[in-house]
CSV table of N, CA and C in Angstrom, one decimal:
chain,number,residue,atom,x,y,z
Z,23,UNK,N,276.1,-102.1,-189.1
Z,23,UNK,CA,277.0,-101.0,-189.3
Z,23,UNK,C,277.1,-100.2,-187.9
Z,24,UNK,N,278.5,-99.6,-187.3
Z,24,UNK,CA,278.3,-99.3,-186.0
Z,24,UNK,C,277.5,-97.6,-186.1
Z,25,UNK,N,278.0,-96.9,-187.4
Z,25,UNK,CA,277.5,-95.7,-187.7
Z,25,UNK,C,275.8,-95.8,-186.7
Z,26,UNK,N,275.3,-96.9,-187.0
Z,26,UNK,CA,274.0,-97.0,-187.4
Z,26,UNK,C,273.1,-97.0,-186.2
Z,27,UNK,N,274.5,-97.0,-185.2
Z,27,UNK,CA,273.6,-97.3,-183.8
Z,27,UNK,C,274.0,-95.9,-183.3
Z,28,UNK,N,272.3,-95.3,-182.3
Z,28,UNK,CA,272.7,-94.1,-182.4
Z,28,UNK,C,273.2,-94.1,-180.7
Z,29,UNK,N,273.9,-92.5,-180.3
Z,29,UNK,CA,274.6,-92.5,-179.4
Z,29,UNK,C,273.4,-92.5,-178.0
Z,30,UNK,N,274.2,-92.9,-176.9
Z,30,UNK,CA,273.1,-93.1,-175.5
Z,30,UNK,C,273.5,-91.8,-175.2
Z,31,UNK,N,272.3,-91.2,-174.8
Z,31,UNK,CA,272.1,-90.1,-174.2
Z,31,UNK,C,271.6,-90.3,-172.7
Z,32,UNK,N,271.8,-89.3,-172.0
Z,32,UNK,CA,271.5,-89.7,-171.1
Z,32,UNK,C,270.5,-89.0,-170.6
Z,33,UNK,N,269.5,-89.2,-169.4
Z,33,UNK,CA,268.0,-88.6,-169.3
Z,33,UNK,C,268.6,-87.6,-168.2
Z,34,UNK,N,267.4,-86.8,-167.9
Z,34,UNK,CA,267.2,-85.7,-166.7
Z,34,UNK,C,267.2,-87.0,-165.3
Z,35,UNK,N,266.2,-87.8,-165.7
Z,35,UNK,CA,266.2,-89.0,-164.5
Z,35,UNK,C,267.5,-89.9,-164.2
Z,36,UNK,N,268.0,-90.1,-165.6
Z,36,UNK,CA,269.8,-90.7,-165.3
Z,36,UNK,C,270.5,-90.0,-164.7
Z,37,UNK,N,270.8,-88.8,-164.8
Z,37,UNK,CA,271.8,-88.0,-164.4
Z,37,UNK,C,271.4,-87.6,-162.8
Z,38,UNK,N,270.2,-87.8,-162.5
Z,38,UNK,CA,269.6,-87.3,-160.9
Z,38,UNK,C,270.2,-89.0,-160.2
Z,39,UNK,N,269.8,-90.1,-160.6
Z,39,UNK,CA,270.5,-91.6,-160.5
Z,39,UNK,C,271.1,-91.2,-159.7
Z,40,UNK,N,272.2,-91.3,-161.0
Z,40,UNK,CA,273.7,-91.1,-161.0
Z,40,UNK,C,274.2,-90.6,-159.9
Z,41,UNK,N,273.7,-89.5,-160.1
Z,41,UNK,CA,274.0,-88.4,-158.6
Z,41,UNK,C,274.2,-88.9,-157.9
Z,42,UNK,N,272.6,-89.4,-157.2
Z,42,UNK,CA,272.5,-90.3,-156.3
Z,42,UNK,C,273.0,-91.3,-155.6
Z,43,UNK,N,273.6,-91.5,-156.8
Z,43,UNK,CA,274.2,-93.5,-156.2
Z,43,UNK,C,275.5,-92.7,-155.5
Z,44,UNK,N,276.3,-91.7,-156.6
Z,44,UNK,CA,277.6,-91.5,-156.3
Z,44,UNK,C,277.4,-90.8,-154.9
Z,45,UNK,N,276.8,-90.1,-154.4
Z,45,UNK,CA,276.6,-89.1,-153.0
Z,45,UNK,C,276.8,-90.0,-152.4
Z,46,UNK,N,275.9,-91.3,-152.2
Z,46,UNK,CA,275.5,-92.5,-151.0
Z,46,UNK,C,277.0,-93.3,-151.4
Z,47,UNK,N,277.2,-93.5,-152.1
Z,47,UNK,CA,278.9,-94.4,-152.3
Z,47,UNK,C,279.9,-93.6,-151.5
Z,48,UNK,N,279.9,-92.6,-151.7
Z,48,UNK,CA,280.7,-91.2,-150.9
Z,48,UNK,C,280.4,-91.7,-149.5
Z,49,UNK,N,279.5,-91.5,-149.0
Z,49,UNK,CA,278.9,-91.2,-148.0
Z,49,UNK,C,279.1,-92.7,-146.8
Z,50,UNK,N,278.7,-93.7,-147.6
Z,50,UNK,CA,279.1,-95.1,-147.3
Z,50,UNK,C,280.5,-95.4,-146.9
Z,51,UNK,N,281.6,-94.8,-148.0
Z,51,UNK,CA,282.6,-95.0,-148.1
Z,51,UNK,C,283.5,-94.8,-146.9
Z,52,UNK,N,282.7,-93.3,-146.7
Z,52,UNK,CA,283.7,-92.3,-145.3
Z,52,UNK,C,283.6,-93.2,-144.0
Z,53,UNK,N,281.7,-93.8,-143.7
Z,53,UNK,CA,281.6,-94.5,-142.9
Z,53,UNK,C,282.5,-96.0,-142.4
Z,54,UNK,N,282.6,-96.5,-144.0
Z,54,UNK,CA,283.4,-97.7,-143.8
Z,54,UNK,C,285.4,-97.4,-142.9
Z,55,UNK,N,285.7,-96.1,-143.7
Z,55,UNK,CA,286.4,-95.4,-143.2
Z,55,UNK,C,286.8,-95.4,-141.8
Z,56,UNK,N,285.8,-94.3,-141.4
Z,56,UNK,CA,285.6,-94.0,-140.2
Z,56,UNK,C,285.9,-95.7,-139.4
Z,57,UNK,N,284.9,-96.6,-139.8
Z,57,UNK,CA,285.3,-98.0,-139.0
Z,57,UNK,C,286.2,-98.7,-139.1
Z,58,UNK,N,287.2,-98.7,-140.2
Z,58,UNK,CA,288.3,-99.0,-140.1
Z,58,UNK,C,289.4,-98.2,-139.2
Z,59,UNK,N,289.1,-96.9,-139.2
Z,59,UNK,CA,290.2,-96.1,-138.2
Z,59,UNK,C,289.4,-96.5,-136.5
Z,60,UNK,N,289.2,-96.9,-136.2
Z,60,UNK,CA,288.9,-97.5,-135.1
Z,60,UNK,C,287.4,-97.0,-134.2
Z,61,UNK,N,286.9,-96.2,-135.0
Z,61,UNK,CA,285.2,-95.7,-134.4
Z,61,UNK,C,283.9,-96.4,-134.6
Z,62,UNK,N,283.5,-96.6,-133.2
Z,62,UNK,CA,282.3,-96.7,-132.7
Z,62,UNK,C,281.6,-96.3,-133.5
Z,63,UNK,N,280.3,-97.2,-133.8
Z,63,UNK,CA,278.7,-96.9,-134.6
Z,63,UNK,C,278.0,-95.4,-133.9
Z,64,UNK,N,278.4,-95.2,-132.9
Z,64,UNK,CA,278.1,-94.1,-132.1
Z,64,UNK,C,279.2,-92.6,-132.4
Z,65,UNK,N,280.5,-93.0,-132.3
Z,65,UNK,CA,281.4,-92.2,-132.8
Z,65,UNK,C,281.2,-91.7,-133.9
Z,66,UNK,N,280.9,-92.6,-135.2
Z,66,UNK,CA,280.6,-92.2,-136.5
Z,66,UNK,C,279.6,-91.7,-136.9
Z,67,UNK,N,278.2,-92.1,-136.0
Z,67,UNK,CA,276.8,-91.2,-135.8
Z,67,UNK,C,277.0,-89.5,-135.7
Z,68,UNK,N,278.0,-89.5,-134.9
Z,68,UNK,CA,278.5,-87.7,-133.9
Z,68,UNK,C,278.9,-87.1,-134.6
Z,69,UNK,N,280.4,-87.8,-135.5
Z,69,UNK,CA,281.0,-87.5,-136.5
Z,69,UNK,C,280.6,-87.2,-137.6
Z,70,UNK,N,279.5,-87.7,-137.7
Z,70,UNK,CA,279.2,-87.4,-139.1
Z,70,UNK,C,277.7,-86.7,-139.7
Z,71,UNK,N,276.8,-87.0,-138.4
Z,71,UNK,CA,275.6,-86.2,-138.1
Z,71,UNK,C,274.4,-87.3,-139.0
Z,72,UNK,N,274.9,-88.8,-139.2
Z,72,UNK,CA,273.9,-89.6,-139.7
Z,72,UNK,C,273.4,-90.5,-138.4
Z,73,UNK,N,272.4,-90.6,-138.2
Z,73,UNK,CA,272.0,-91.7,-137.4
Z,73,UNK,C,272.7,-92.8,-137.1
Z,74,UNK,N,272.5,-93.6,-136.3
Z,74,UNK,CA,273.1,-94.7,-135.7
Z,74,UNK,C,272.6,-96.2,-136.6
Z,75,UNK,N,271.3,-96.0,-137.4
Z,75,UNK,CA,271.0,-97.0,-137.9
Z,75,UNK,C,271.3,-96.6,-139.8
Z,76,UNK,N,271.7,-95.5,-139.6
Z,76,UNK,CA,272.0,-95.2,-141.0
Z,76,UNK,C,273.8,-96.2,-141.4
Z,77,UNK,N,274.1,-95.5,-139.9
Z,77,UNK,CA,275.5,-95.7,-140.1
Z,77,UNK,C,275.7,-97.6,-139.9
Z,78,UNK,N,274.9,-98.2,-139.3
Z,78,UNK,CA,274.7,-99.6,-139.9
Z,78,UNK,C,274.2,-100.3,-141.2
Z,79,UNK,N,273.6,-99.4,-141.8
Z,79,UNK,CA,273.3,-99.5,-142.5
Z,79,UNK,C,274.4,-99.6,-143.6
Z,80,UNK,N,274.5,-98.1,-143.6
Z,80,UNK,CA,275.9,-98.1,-144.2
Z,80,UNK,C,277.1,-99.5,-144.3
Z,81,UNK,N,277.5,-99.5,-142.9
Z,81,UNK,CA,278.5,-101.1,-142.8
Z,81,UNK,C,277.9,-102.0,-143.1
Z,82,UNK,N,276.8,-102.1,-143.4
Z,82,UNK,CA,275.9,-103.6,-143.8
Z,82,UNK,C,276.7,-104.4,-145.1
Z,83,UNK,N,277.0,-105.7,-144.6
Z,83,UNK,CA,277.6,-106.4,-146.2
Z,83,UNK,C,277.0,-106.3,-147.4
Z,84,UNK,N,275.4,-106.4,-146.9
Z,84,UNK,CA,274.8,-106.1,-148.4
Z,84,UNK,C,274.3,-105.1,-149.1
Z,85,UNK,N,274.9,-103.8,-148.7
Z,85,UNK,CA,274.5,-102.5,-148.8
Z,85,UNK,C,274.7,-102.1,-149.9
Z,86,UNK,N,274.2,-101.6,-150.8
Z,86,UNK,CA,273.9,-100.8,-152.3
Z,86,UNK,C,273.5,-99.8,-152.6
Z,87,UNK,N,274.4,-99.0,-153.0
Z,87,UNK,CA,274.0,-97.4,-152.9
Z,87,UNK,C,273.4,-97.4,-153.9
Z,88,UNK,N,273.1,-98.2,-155.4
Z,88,UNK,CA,272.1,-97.8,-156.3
Z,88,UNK,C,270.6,-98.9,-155.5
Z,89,UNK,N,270.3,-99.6,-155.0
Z,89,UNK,CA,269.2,-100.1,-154.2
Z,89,UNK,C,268.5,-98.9,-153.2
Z,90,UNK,N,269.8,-98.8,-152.0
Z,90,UNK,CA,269.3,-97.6,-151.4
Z,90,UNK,C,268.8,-96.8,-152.3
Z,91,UNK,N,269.1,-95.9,-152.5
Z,91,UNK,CA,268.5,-94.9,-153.4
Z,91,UNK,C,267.2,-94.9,-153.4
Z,92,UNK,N,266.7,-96.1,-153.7
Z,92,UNK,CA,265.1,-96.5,-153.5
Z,92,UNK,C,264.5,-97.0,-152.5
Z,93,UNK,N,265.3,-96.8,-151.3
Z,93,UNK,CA,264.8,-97.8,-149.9
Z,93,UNK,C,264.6,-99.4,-150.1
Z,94,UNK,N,265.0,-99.8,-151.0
Z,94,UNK,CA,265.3,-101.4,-150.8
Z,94,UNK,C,266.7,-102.1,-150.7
Z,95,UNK,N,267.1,-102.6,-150.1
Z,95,UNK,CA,268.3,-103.6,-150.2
Z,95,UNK,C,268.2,-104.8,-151.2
């Protein structure tokens, strides 16, 4: 019965996640941005006030804003 299954709620720890993933997606996003409009890893460092290895980071192929979150790729 679907009554029967109860609704997902979500935790104080989900919703902090959440947050999280979506800020670093944001944040990833602008960077990939930024390198499409034609700026330097260094440009986008200045620009944006993240480090130089953040900001590769960021462009990395394998990069995961819910991974990051936890410092692992």
């Amino acid at each position: 019965h679907e009554c029967d299954i109860p609704e997902k709620k979500q935790t104080v720890r989900g919703l902090e996640h959440d947050n999280a993933v979506k800020k670093l997606s944001e944040r990833a996003n602008r960077v990939k941005e930024l390198r499409e409009a034609g700026l330097s890893i260094t440009e986008i460092a200045q620009k944006t006030g993240f480090s130089s290895a953040v900001v590769k980071l960021y462009l990395s192929a394998d990069f995961s804003p819910i991974n990051a979150h936890y410092g692992k790729q």
